[in-house]
Amino acid sequence: MNRFIALAALLITTPALAGPARPLKPGTVITKAKNLTSYRYIDALTEASGLRMDGFQLRYDRAGIRLRGDAHDIVIRNGSMATKRETTGSDLPVGIDLAGTVHDVLIEGVTASGHRMQPVLKKYTNGDGFSQEAGVYRVTYRRDVSTNNSDGGFDLKGQARLEDLIAERNGRNYRFWNDITATTLTSRDPSGAHVWLNAKAPQNVTIDRLVVLSTTIAPVLRIENAFPVSVTVKECVFAVPRGTLLQWGGKSATVKWGRNCLRDANGYAINT
């Protein structure tokens, strides 16, 4: 009897866990979760609908949370996630990965860091903090942080709203492939670009305030393709080294730079 009582008490006080050992059901609630041993903490399809996850610390071999299918009405809040080490081969590391037709998602107060692959000569190096595929829609990222990932801080192929985000020391801090509406985006020390666009169709990006603080000379805005991209940046704060291009590429793009978004005769960003 005493052993039964002790076991019951342990189950009550143990943080809720999800994953292969405990599949999700619609409306699952996960609070105060701590898991340091998973390959992928959550890997779910439409059964993830209604998921509420609040307060977590995750360390894993490959990925934190992968949602696919038509999962919807999801809130993920107040957590940290990181890989244990650099990955190799086909283990593409990512913090939160949204695919399929996932929709109506809020990700708030989440930090994703250290999703890195060991570089291989002539092969692409993946590793994203937050990843969203093209069919995913109505996603809001709010007060999230993405740091030290080898590819994208926020790699977003679907439409999204971004509110007060920070991306730091990623390959490219913000990678946008679709329409984006943003309030304040802060970008620090990327190796490739602060804001990077590569639309597969006409694209509209609006950023209310872009804060760029860097010791690297990665361009502020890099536009890769020839689609008629429309970009509006309403206000800028720059503290960057001389030689930092304000804009690279985008000959067919319409880019409207607002208050304090200035460049010199060489196209280099002027610090505010």
Tab-separated table of C-alpha atoms in Angstrom:
chain	number	residue	atom	x	y	z
A	1	MET	CA	0.000	0.000	0.000
A	2	ASN	CA	2.789	2.424	0.910
A	3	ARG	CA	4.498	1.688	-2.397
A	4	PHE	CA	1.238	2.397	-4.250
A	5	ILE	CA	0.793	5.728	-2.433
A	6	ALA	CA	4.392	6.712	-3.194
A	7	LEU	CA	3.959	5.842	-6.881
A	8	ALA	CA	0.703	7.815	-7.085
A	9	ALA	CA	2.378	10.834	-5.502
A	10	LEU	CA	5.239	10.609	-7.992
A	11	LEU	CA	2.854	10.566	-10.939
A	12	ILE	CA	0.973	13.574	-9.615
A	13	THR	CA	4.108	15.681	-9.101
A	14	THR	CA	5.962	14.636	-12.261
A	15	PRO	CA	5.754	17.272	-15.049
A	16	ALA	CA	3.510	16.265	-17.928
A	17	LEU	CA	5.383	14.712	-20.831
A	18	ALA	CA	4.454	14.039	-24.416
A	19	GLY	CA	6.057	12.018	-27.161
A	20	PRO	CA	6.167	8.397	-28.281
A	21	ALA	CA	5.594	7.143	-24.724
A	22	ARG	CA	2.528	9.312	-24.253
A	23	PRO	CA	0.829	10.244	-27.569
A	24	LEU	CA	-1.025	13.538	-27.761
A	25	LYS	CA	-4.792	13.749	-27.781
A	26	PRO	CA	-6.868	16.768	-28.849
A	27	GLY	CA	-6.801	19.329	-26.064
A	28	THR	CA	-3.656	18.012	-24.366
A	29	VAL	CA	-2.291	20.326	-21.646
A	30	ILE	CA	1.427	20.216	-20.804
A	31	THR	CA	2.779	22.371	-17.972
A	32	LYS	CA	6.159	22.690	-16.278
A	33	ALA	CA	7.711	20.027	-18.471
A	34	LYS	CA	11.384	19.152	-18.230
A	35	ASN	CA	12.826	16.613	-20.625
A	36	LEU	CA	16.525	16.294	-21.367
A	37	THR	CA	16.663	12.928	-23.146
A	38	SER	CA	14.346	12.921	-26.192
A	39	TYR	CA	15.215	12.503	-29.849
A	40	ARG	CA	12.169	14.668	-30.623
A	41	TYR	CA	9.972	15.725	-27.693
A	42	ILE	CA	6.675	16.114	-29.597
A	43	ASP	CA	5.981	14.687	-33.063
A	44	ALA	CA	2.265	14.918	-33.814
A	45	LEU	CA	-0.313	15.331	-36.554
A	46	THR	CA	-3.889	16.596	-36.282
A	47	GLU	CA	-4.224	15.022	-32.823
A	48	ALA	CA	-2.185	17.993	-31.558
A	49	SER	CA	-5.182	20.295	-32.100
A	50	GLY	CA	-6.011	22.250	-28.973
A	51	LEU	CA	-2.531	21.719	-27.488
A	52	ARG	CA	-1.696	24.017	-24.573
A	53	MET	CA	1.942	23.976	-23.505
A	54	ASP	CA	3.154	26.410	-20.839
A	55	GLY	CA	6.500	26.326	-19.063
A	56	PHE	CA	9.102	23.864	-20.342
A	57	GLN	CA	12.787	23.076	-20.589
A	58	LEU	CA	13.767	20.727	-23.407
A	59	ARG	CA	17.073	19.297	-24.596
A	60	TYR	CA	17.056	16.716	-27.356
A	61	ASP	CA	19.062	14.994	-30.053
A	62	ARG	CA	17.260	16.427	-33.086
A	63	ALA	CA	14.105	18.509	-32.593
A	64	GLY	CA	11.900	19.953	-29.907
A	65	ILE	CA	8.388	20.090	-31.360
A	66	ARG	CA	7.171	18.973	-34.804
A	67	LEU	CA	3.516	19.550	-35.707
A	68	ARG	CA	2.061	18.438	-39.044
A	69	GLY	CA	-1.262	17.499	-40.620
A	70	ASP	CA	-4.096	19.948	-39.946
A	71	ALA	CA	-3.290	20.581	-36.287
A	72	HIS	CA	-4.800	23.877	-35.139
A	73	ASP	CA	-5.750	26.038	-32.137
A	74	ILE	CA	-2.337	25.633	-30.488
A	75	VAL	CA	-0.605	27.729	-27.813
A	76	ILE	CA	3.046	27.142	-26.860
A	77	ARG	CA	4.400	29.495	-24.186
A	78	ASN	CA	7.268	30.241	-21.829
A	79	GLY	CA	9.965	27.697	-22.532
A	80	SER	CA	13.512	27.020	-23.633
A	81	MET	CA	14.728	24.420	-26.090
A	82	ALA	CA	18.135	23.365	-27.376
A	83	THR	CA	19.913	20.460	-28.994
A	84	LYS	CA	22.457	18.548	-26.943
A	85	ARG	CA	25.174	18.734	-29.589
A	86	GLU	CA	25.812	19.367	-33.284
A	87	THR	CA	23.988	16.869	-35.481
A	88	THR	CA	25.208	14.997	-38.547
A	89	GLY	CA	23.807	13.232	-41.613
A	90	SER	CA	20.035	13.419	-42.094
A	91	ASP	CA	19.316	14.637	-38.551
A	92	LEU	CA	18.306	18.200	-39.429
A	93	PRO	CA	18.042	20.069	-36.112
A	94	VAL	CA	15.174	22.452	-35.364
A	95	GLY	CA	13.445	23.853	-32.308
A	96	ILE	CA	9.810	24.212	-33.422
A	97	ASP	CA	8.879	22.826	-36.845
A	98	LEU	CA	5.407	23.547	-38.300
A	99	ALA	CA	4.429	21.725	-41.501
A	100	GLY	CA	1.391	20.440	-43.396
A	101	THR	CA	-1.580	22.803	-43.016
A	102	VAL	CA	-1.078	23.596	-39.357
A	103	HIS	CA	-2.874	26.843	-38.502
A	104	ASP	CA	-4.028	29.193	-35.744
A	105	VAL	CA	-0.906	28.922	-33.612
A	106	LEU	CA	0.580	31.216	-30.965
A	107	ILE	CA	4.225	30.745	-29.959
A	108	GLU	CA	5.078	33.156	-27.151
A	109	GLY	CA	8.073	33.630	-24.890
A	110	VAL	CA	10.036	30.686	-26.306
A	111	THR	CA	13.831	30.585	-26.696
A	112	ALA	CA	15.349	28.187	-29.252
A	113	SER	CA	19.126	27.890	-29.354
A	114	GLY	CA	22.021	25.795	-30.588
A	115	HIS	CA	20.423	23.941	-33.510
A	116	ARG	CA	23.606	23.313	-35.444
A	117	MET	CA	24.949	20.771	-37.915
A	118	GLN	CA	28.542	19.798	-38.439
A	119	PRO	CA	29.515	21.429	-41.755
A	120	VAL	CA	30.199	19.071	-44.654
A	121	LEU	CA	32.076	20.267	-47.731
A	122	LYS	CA	29.723	21.122	-50.647
A	123	LYS	CA	26.596	20.276	-48.611
A	124	TYR	CA	24.023	22.666	-47.193
A	125	THR	CA	24.228	23.250	-43.458
A	126	ASN	CA	20.771	23.202	-41.865
A	127	GLY	CA	19.732	24.144	-38.347
A	128	ASP	CA	16.801	26.468	-37.520
A	129	GLY	CA	15.384	27.821	-34.302
A	130	PHE	CA	11.831	28.187	-35.659
A	131	SER	CA	10.727	26.689	-38.990
A	132	GLN	CA	7.391	27.102	-40.777
A	133	GLU	CA	6.506	25.455	-44.092
A	134	ALA	CA	4.534	27.106	-46.891
A	135	GLY	CA	1.134	25.525	-46.169
A	136	VAL	CA	1.088	26.718	-42.558
A	137	TYR	CA	-0.945	29.854	-41.826
A	138	ARG	CA	-2.242	32.202	-39.127
A	139	VAL	CA	0.806	31.815	-36.903
A	140	THR	CA	1.887	34.479	-34.414
A	141	TYR	CA	5.382	34.551	-32.935
A	142	ARG	CA	5.483	36.855	-29.903
A	143	ARG	CA	8.518	37.779	-27.779
A	144	ASP	CA	10.481	34.743	-28.958
A	145	VAL	CA	14.282	34.467	-29.121
A	146	SER	CA	16.381	32.423	-31.552
A	147	THR	CA	20.149	32.195	-31.045
A	148	ASN	CA	23.222	30.314	-32.259
A	149	ASN	CA	21.521	28.242	-34.959
A	150	SER	CA	23.609	27.337	-37.999
A	151	ASP	CA	20.989	28.279	-40.620
A	152	GLY	CA	17.911	30.371	-39.819
A	153	GLY	CA	16.804	31.999	-36.620
A	154	PHE	CA	13.239	32.266	-37.927
A	155	ASP	CA	12.893	30.351	-41.231
A	156	LEU	CA	9.333	31.096	-42.318
A	157	LYS	CA	7.938	29.844	-45.630
A	158	GLY	CA	4.305	30.460	-44.616
A	159	GLN	CA	2.485	33.655	-43.740
A	160	ALA	CA	3.054	34.867	-40.197
A	161	ARG	CA	2.783	37.759	-37.778
A	162	LEU	CA	5.883	38.606	-35.741
A	163	GLU	CA	5.795	40.632	-32.523
A	164	ASP	CA	8.923	41.777	-30.659
A	165	LEU	CA	11.355	39.050	-31.690
A	166	ILE	CA	15.106	38.701	-31.150
A	167	ALA	CA	17.439	36.739	-33.430
A	168	GLU	CA	21.134	36.543	-32.654
A	169	ARG	CA	24.203	34.794	-34.098
A	170	ASN	CA	22.336	32.664	-36.612
A	171	GLY	CA	23.400	32.058	-40.204
A	172	ARG	CA	20.585	34.358	-41.335
A	173	ASN	CA	18.574	35.776	-38.489
A	174	TYR	CA	15.244	36.195	-40.300
A	175	ARG	CA	14.468	34.142	-43.421
A	176	PHE	CA	11.177	35.096	-45.077
A	177	TRP	CA	9.711	33.255	-48.063
A	178	ASN	CA	6.146	34.597	-47.821
A	179	ASP	CA	4.067	37.533	-46.584
A	180	ILE	CA	5.171	38.810	-43.185
A	181	THR	CA	3.812	41.482	-40.851
A	182	ALA	CA	6.112	42.448	-37.985
A	183	THR	CA	6.225	44.936	-35.130
A	184	THR	CA	9.790	45.138	-33.732
A	185	LEU	CA	12.503	42.791	-34.983
A	186	THR	CA	15.920	42.857	-33.313
A	187	SER	CA	18.854	41.297	-35.145
A	188	ARG	CA	22.371	40.770	-33.794
A	189	ASP	CA	25.544	39.371	-35.353
A	190	PRO	CA	24.377	37.010	-38.125
A	191	SER	CA	26.969	35.507	-40.433
A	192	GLY	CA	24.887	35.799	-43.632
A	193	ALA	CA	22.117	38.416	-43.392
A	194	HIS	CA	19.917	40.179	-40.883
A	195	VAL	CA	16.731	39.906	-42.986
A	196	TRP	CA	16.783	37.548	-45.971
A	197	LEU	CA	14.026	37.159	-48.583
A	198	ASN	CA	13.582	34.463	-51.203
A	199	ALA	CA	9.954	34.472	-52.283
A	200	LYS	CA	8.611	31.935	-54.764
A	201	ALA	CA	5.863	34.407	-55.748
A	202	PRO	CA	5.109	38.109	-55.190
A	203	GLN	CA	5.736	38.858	-51.529
A	204	ASN	CA	4.795	41.627	-49.076
A	205	VAL	CA	6.853	42.262	-45.948
A	206	THR	CA	6.111	45.056	-43.469
A	207	ILE	CA	8.324	45.741	-40.447
A	208	ASP	CA	7.394	48.535	-38.051
A	209	ARG	CA	10.813	48.790	-36.383
A	210	LEU	CA	14.057	47.050	-37.327
A	211	VAL	CA	16.867	47.103	-34.748
A	212	VAL	CA	20.220	45.943	-36.145
A	213	LEU	CA	23.144	45.640	-33.722
A	214	SER	CA	26.144	43.874	-35.159
A	215	THR	CA	29.879	43.311	-35.243
A	216	THR	CA	29.597	41.508	-38.604
A	217	ILE	CA	29.120	43.167	-41.996
A	218	ALA	CA	26.221	40.943	-43.040
A	219	PRO	CA	23.765	43.007	-45.137
A	220	VAL	CA	20.729	44.414	-43.379
A	221	LEU	CA	18.371	43.218	-46.145
A	222	ARG	CA	19.265	40.552	-48.692
A	223	ILE	CA	16.830	39.741	-51.527
A	224	GLU	CA	17.745	36.629	-53.494
A	225	ASN	CA	15.360	36.456	-56.435
A	226	ALA	CA	13.710	38.513	-59.157
A	227	PHE	CA	10.079	38.397	-58.015
A	228	PRO	CA	8.354	41.779	-57.454
A	229	VAL	CA	8.829	41.801	-53.704
A	230	SER	CA	7.364	44.690	-51.705
A	231	VAL	CA	9.173	45.586	-48.483
A	232	THR	CA	8.336	48.398	-46.062
A	233	VAL	CA	10.543	49.143	-43.061
A	234	LYS	CA	9.000	52.049	-41.152
A	235	GLU	CA	11.822	52.778	-38.694
A	236	CYS	CA	15.414	51.623	-38.175
A	237	VAL	CA	17.991	51.566	-35.399
A	238	PHE	CA	21.489	50.749	-36.678
A	239	ALA	CA	24.763	50.086	-34.851
A	240	VAL	CA	26.854	48.233	-37.431
A	241	PRO	CA	30.436	48.261	-38.773
A	242	ARG	CA	31.304	50.367	-41.788
A	243	GLY	CA	30.878	48.306	-44.934
A	244	THR	CA	27.471	46.902	-43.944
A	245	LEU	CA	25.202	47.101	-46.989
A	246	LEU	CA	21.711	48.372	-46.308
A	247	GLN	CA	20.364	46.277	-49.186
A	248	TRP	CA	21.811	43.484	-51.318
A	249	GLY	CA	19.944	42.402	-54.460
A	250	GLY	CA	16.293	43.008	-55.197
A	251	LYS	CA	16.449	44.783	-58.554
A	252	SER	CA	12.764	44.014	-59.147
A	253	ALA	CA	11.758	44.782	-55.565
A	254	THR	CA	10.004	47.838	-54.201
A	255	VAL	CA	11.661	48.707	-50.904
A	256	LYS	CA	10.469	51.641	-48.796
A	257	TRP	CA	12.880	52.660	-46.062
A	258	GLY	CA	11.461	54.855	-43.304
A	259	ARG	CA	12.781	56.904	-40.400
A	260	ASN	CA	16.542	56.548	-39.753
A	261	CYS	CA	16.884	53.832	-42.421
A	262	LEU	CA	19.725	55.611	-44.191
A	263	ARG	CA	22.660	54.657	-46.422
A	264	ASP	CA	25.663	56.536	-47.754
A	265	ALA	CA	26.783	56.960	-51.362
A	266	ASN	CA	28.287	53.459	-51.319
A	267	GLY	CA	25.056	51.871	-50.122
A	268	TYR	CA	26.346	51.266	-46.607
A	269	ALA	CA	23.989	51.603	-43.651
A	270	ILE	CA	24.435	54.775	-41.580
A	271	ASN	CA	24.372	54.280	-37.825
A	272	THR	CA	21.687	56.103	-35.870
